[in-house]
mmCIF file of C-alpha atoms and ligand atoms in Angstrom:
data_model
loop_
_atom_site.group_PDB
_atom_site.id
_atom_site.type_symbol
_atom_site.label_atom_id
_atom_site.label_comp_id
_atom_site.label_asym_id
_atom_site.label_seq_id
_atom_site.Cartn_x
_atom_site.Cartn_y
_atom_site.Cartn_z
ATOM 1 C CA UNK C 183 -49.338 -89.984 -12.627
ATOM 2 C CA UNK C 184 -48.636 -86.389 -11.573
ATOM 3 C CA UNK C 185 -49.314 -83.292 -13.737
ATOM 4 C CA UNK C 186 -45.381 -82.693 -13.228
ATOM 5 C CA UNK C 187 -44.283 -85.737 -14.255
ATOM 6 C CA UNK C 188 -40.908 -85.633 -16.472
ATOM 7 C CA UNK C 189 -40.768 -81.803 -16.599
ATOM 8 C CA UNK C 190 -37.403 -80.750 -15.804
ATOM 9 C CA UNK C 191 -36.507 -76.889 -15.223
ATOM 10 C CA UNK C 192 -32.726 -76.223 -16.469
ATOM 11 C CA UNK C 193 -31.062 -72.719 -14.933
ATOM 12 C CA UNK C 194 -27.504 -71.768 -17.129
ATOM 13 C CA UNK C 195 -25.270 -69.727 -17.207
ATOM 14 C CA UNK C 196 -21.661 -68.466 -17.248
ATOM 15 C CA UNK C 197 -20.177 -69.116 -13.625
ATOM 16 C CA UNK C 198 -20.927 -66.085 -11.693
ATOM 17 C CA UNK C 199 -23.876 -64.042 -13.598
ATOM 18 C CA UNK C 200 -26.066 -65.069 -10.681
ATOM 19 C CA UNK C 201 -27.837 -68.725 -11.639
ATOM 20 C CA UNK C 202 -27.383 -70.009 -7.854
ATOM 21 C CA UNK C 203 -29.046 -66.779 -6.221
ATOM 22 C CA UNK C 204 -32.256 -67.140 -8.868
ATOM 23 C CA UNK C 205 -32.540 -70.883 -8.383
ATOM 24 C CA UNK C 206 -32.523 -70.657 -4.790
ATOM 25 C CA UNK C 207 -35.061 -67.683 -5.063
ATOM 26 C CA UNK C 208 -37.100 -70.162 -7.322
ATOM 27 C CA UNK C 209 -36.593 -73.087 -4.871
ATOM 28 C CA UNK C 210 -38.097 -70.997 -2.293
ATOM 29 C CA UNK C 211 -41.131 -69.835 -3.979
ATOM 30 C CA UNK C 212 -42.240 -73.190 -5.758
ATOM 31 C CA UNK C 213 -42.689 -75.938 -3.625
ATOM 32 C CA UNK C 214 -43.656 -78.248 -6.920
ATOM 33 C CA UNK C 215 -39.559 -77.750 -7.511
ATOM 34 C CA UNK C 216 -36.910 -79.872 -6.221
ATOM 35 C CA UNK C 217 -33.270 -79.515 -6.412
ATOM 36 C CA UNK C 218 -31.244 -81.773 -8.736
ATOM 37 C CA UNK C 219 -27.870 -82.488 -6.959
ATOM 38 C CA UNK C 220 -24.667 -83.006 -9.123
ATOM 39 C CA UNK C 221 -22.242 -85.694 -8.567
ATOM 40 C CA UNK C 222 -19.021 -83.771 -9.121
ATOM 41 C CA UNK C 223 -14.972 -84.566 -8.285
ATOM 42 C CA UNK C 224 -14.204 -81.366 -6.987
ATOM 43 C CA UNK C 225 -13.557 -80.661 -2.942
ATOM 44 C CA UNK C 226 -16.505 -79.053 -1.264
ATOM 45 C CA UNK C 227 -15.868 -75.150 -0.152
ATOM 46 C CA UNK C 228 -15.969 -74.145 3.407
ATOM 47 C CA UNK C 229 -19.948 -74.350 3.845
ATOM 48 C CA UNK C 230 -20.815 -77.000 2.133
ATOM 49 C CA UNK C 231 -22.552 -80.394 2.325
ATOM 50 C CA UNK C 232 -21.693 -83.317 0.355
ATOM 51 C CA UNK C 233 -25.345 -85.105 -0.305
ATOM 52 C CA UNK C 234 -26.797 -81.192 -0.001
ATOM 53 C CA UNK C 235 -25.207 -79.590 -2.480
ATOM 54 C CA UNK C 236 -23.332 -81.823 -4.304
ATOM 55 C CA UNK C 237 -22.486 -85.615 -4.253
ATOM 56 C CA UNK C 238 -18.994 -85.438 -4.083
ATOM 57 C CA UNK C 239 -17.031 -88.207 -5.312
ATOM 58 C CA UNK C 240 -13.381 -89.510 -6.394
ATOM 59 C CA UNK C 241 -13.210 -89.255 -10.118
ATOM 60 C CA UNK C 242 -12.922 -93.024 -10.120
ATOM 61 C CA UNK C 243 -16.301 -93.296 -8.699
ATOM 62 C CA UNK C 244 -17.528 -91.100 -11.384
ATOM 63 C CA UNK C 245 -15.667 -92.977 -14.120
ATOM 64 C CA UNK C 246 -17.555 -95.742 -12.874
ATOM 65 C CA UNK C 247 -20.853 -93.957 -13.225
ATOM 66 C CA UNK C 248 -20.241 -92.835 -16.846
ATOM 67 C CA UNK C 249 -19.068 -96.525 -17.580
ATOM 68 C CA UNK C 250 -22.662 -97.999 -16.356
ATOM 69 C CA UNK C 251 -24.113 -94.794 -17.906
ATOM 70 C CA UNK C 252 -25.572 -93.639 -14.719
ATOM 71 C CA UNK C 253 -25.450 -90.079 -16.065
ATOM 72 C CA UNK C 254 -28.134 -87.915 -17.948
ATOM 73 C CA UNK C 255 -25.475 -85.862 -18.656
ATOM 74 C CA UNK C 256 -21.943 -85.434 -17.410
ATOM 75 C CA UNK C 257 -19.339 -82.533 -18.226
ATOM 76 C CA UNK C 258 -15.558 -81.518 -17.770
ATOM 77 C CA UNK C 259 -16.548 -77.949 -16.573
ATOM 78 C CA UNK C 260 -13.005 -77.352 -15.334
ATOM 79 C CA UNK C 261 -10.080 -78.622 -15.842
ATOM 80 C CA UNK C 262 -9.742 -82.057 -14.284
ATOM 81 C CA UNK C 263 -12.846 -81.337 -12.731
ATOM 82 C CA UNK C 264 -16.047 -83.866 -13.469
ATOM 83 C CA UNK C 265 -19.866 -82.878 -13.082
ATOM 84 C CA UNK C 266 -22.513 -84.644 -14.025
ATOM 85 C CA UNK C 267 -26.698 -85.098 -13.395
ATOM 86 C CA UNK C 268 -27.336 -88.820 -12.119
ATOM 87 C CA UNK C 269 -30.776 -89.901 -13.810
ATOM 88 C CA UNK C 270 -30.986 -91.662 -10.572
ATOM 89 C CA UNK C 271 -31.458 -88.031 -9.372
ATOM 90 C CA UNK C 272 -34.170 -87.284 -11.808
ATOM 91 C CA UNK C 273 -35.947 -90.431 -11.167
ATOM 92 C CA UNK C 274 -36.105 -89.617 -7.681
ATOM 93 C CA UNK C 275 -37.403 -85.924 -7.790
ATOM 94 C CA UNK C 276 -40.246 -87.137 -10.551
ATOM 95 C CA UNK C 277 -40.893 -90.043 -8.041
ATOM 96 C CA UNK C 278 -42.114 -87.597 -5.258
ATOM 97 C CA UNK C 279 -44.249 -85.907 -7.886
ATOM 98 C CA UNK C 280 -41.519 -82.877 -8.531
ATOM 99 C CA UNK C 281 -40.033 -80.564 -10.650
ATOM 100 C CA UNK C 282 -35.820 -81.125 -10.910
ATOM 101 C CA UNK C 283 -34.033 -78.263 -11.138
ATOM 102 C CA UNK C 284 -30.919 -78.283 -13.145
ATOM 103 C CA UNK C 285 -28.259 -75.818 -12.400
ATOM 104 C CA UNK C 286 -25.774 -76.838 -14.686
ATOM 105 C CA UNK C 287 -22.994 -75.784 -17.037
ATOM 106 C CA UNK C 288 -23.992 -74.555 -20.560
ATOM 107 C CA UNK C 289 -22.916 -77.321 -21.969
ATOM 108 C CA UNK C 290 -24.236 -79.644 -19.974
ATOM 109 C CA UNK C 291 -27.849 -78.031 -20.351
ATOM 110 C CA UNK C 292 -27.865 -78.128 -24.352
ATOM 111 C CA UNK C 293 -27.313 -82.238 -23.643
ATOM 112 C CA UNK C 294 -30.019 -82.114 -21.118
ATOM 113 C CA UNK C 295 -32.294 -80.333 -23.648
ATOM 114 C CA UNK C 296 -31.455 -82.617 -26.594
ATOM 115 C CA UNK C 297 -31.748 -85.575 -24.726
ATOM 116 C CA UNK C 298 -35.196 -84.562 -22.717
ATOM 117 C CA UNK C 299 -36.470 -82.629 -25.514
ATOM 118 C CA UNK C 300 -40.103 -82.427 -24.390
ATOM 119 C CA UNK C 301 -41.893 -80.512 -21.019
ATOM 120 C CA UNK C 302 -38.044 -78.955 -20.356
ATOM 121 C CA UNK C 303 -37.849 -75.499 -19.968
ATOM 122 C CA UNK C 304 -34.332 -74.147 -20.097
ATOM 123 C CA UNK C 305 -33.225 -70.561 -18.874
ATOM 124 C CA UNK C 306 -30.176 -68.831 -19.924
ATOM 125 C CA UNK C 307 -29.393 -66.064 -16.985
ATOM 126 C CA UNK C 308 -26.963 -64.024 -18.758
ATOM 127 C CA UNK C 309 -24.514 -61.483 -17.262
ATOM 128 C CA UNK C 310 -24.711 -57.865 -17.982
ATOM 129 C CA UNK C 311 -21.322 -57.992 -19.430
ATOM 130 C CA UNK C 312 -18.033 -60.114 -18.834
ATOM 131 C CA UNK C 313 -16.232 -57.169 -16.507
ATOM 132 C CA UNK C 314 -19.090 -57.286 -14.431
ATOM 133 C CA UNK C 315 -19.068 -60.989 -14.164
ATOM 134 C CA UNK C 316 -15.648 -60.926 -13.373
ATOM 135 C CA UNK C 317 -16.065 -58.195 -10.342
ATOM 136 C CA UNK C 318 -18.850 -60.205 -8.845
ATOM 137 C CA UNK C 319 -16.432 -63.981 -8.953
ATOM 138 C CA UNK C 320 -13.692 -61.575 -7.671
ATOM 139 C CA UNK C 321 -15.585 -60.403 -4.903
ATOM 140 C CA UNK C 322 -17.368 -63.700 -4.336
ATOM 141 C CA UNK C 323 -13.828 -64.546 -2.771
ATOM 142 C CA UNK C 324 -13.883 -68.259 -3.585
ATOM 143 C CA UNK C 325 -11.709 -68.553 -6.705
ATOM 144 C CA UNK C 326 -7.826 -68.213 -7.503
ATOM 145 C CA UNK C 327 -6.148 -66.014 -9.906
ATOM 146 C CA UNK C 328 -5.886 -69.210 -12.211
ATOM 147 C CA UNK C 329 -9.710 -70.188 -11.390
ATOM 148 C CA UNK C 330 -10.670 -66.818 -11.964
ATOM 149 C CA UNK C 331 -8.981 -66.571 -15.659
ATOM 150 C CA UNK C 332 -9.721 -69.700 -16.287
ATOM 151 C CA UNK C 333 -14.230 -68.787 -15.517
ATOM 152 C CA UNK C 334 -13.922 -65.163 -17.212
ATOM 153 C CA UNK C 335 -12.425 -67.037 -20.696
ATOM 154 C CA UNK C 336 -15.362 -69.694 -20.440
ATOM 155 C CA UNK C 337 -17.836 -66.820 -19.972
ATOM 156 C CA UNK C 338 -17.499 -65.326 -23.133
ATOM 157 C CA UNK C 339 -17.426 -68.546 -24.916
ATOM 158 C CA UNK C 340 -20.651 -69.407 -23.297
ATOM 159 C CA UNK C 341 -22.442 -66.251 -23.803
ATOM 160 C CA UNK C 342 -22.154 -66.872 -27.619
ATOM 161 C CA UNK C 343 -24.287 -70.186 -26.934
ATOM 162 C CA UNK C 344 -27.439 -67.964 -25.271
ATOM 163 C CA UNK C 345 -30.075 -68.500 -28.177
ATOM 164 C CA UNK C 346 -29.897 -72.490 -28.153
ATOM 165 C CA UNK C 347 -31.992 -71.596 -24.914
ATOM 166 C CA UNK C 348 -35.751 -71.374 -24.517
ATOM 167 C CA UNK C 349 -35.156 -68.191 -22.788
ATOM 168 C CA UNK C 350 -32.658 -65.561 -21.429
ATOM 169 C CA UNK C 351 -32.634 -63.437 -18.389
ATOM 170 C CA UNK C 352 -30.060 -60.496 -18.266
ATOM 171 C CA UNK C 353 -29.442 -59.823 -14.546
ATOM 172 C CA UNK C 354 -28.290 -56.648 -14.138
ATOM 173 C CA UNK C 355 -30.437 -56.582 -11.427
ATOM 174 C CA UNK C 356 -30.872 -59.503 -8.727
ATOM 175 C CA UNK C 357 -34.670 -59.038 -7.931
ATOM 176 C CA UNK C 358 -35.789 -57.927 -11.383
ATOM 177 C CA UNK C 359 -34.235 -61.344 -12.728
ATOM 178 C CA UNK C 360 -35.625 -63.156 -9.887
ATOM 179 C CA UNK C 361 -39.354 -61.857 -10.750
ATOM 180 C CA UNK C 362 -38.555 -62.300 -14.143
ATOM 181 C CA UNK C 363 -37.857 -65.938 -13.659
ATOM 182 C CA UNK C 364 -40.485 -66.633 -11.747
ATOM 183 C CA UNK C 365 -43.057 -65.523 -14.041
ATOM 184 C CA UNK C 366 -41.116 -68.282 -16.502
ATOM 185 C CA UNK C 367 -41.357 -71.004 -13.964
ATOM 186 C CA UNK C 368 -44.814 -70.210 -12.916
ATOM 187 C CA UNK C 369 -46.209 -70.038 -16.639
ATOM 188 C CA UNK C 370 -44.269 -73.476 -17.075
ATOM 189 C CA UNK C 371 -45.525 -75.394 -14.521
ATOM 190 C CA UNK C 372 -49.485 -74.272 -15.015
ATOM 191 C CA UNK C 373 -48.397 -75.678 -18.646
ATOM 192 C CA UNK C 374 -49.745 -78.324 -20.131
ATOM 193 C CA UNK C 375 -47.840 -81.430 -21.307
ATOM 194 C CA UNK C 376 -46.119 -80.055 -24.429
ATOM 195 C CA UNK C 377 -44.790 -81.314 -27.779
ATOM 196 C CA UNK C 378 -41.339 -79.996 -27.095
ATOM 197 C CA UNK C 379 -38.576 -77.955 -28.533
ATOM 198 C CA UNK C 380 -38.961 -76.794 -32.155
ATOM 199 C CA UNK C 381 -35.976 -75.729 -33.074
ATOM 200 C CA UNK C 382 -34.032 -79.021 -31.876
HETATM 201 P P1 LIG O 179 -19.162 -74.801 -8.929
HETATM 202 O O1 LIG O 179 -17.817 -75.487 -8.943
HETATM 203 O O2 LIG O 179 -19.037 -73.302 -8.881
HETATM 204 O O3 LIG O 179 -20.105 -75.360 -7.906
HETATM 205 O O4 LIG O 179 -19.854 -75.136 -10.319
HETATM 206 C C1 LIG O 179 -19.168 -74.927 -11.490
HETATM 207 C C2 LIG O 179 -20.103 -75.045 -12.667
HETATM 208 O O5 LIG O 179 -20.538 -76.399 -12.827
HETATM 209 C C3 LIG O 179 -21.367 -74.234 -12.525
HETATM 210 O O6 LIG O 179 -21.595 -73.575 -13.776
HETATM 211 C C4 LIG O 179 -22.410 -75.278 -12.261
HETATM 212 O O7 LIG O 179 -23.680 -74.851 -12.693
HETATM 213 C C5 LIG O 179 -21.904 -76.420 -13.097
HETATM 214 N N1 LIG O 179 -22.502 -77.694 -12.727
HETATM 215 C C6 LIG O 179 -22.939 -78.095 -11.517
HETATM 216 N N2 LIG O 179 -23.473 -79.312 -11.582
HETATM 217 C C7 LIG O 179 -23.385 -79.695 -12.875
HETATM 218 C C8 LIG O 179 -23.799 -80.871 -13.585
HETATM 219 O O8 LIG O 179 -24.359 -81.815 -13.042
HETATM 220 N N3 LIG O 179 -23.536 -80.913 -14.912
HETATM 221 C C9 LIG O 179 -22.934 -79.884 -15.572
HETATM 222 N N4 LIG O 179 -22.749 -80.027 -16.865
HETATM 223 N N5 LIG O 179 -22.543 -78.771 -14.941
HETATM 224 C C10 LIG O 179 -22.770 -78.675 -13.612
#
């Protein structure tokens, strides 16, 4: 059995204060982690790959998979719009003797936390305030005025839930953050098997 085995990393965070651009700065850096992908309803953007970055899927399909409780944790992150972390996923990553990597709504990672309560390590990346949050999804270019309202208002909400996590990173700065989290990740995986969270 590997040293790894069941640890699961879990990157929040309001949409937009930067989670993506530290996990894939983490992803690069530790080969021990592997990338959980999503199922989720919504249409892939422009450059994406379904399979890659998410496994896209009618929401019928994901009814399904709640219905034969395929999910570790599933969420209505949007309106209408389904996401969810297939333990099929997890099973998979601990299989080949990795880390999974959650990127995931808040949410979703307080489920993923009270339902994997021991070796998880959850990181809140919080954004240096909600106007800058909302400059950086404006200029990001991928949302709609109604998108965009609809992510800012979530934000705050969110932000309010930043001490249920095992840490926080404010990124006011990308490669601060990015340094700061990996000094987390790398403390966490030299770790040894743990009694888990003590305030759950
Ligand atoms: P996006 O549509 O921008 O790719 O993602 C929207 C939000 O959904 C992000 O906050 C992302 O982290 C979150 N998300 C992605 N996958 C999952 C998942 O499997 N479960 C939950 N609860 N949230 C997810």
């Amino acid at each position: 059995m590997s040293f790894y085995y069941q640890k699961i990393l879990i990157i929040t965070a309001p949409s937009g204060a930067g989670k993506t651009s530290i996990t894939k700065h983490l992803m690069k850096k530790f080969p021990q982690l592997a990338f959980s992908i999503s199922a989720a309803t919504r249409s892939p953007r422009n450059n994406e790959v379904n399979g890659l970055d998410y496994h896209f899927m009618s929401e019928e399909t994901f009814q399904d998979k709640i219905k034969n409780k395929e999910f570790a944790e599933w969420e209505m992150v949007y309106e209408g719009k389904y996401y969810g972390t297939l333990k099929a996923e997890l099973e998979r990553i601990w299989a080949n003797k990795q880390i999974p990597v959650l990127d995931i709504d808040v949410k979703g990672a307080l489920h993923v936390q009270k339902q994997y309560p021991i070796n998880t390590l959850s990181v809140f990346i919080e954004p240096p305030s909600v106007a800058e949050l909302k400059k950086r999804l404006e200029s990001r270019g991928t949302e709609t005025e109604q998108s965009l309202t609809a992510r800012v208002n979530k934000a705050s909400y969110e932000i309010s839930f930043k001490s249920h996590f095992d840490k926080v990173i404010v990124n006011d700065e990308l490669n601060k953050a990015c340094a700061e989290a990996e000094t987390l990740v790398n403390n966490f995986i030299g770790q040894a098997l743990q009694e888990g969270h003590k305030n759950d």
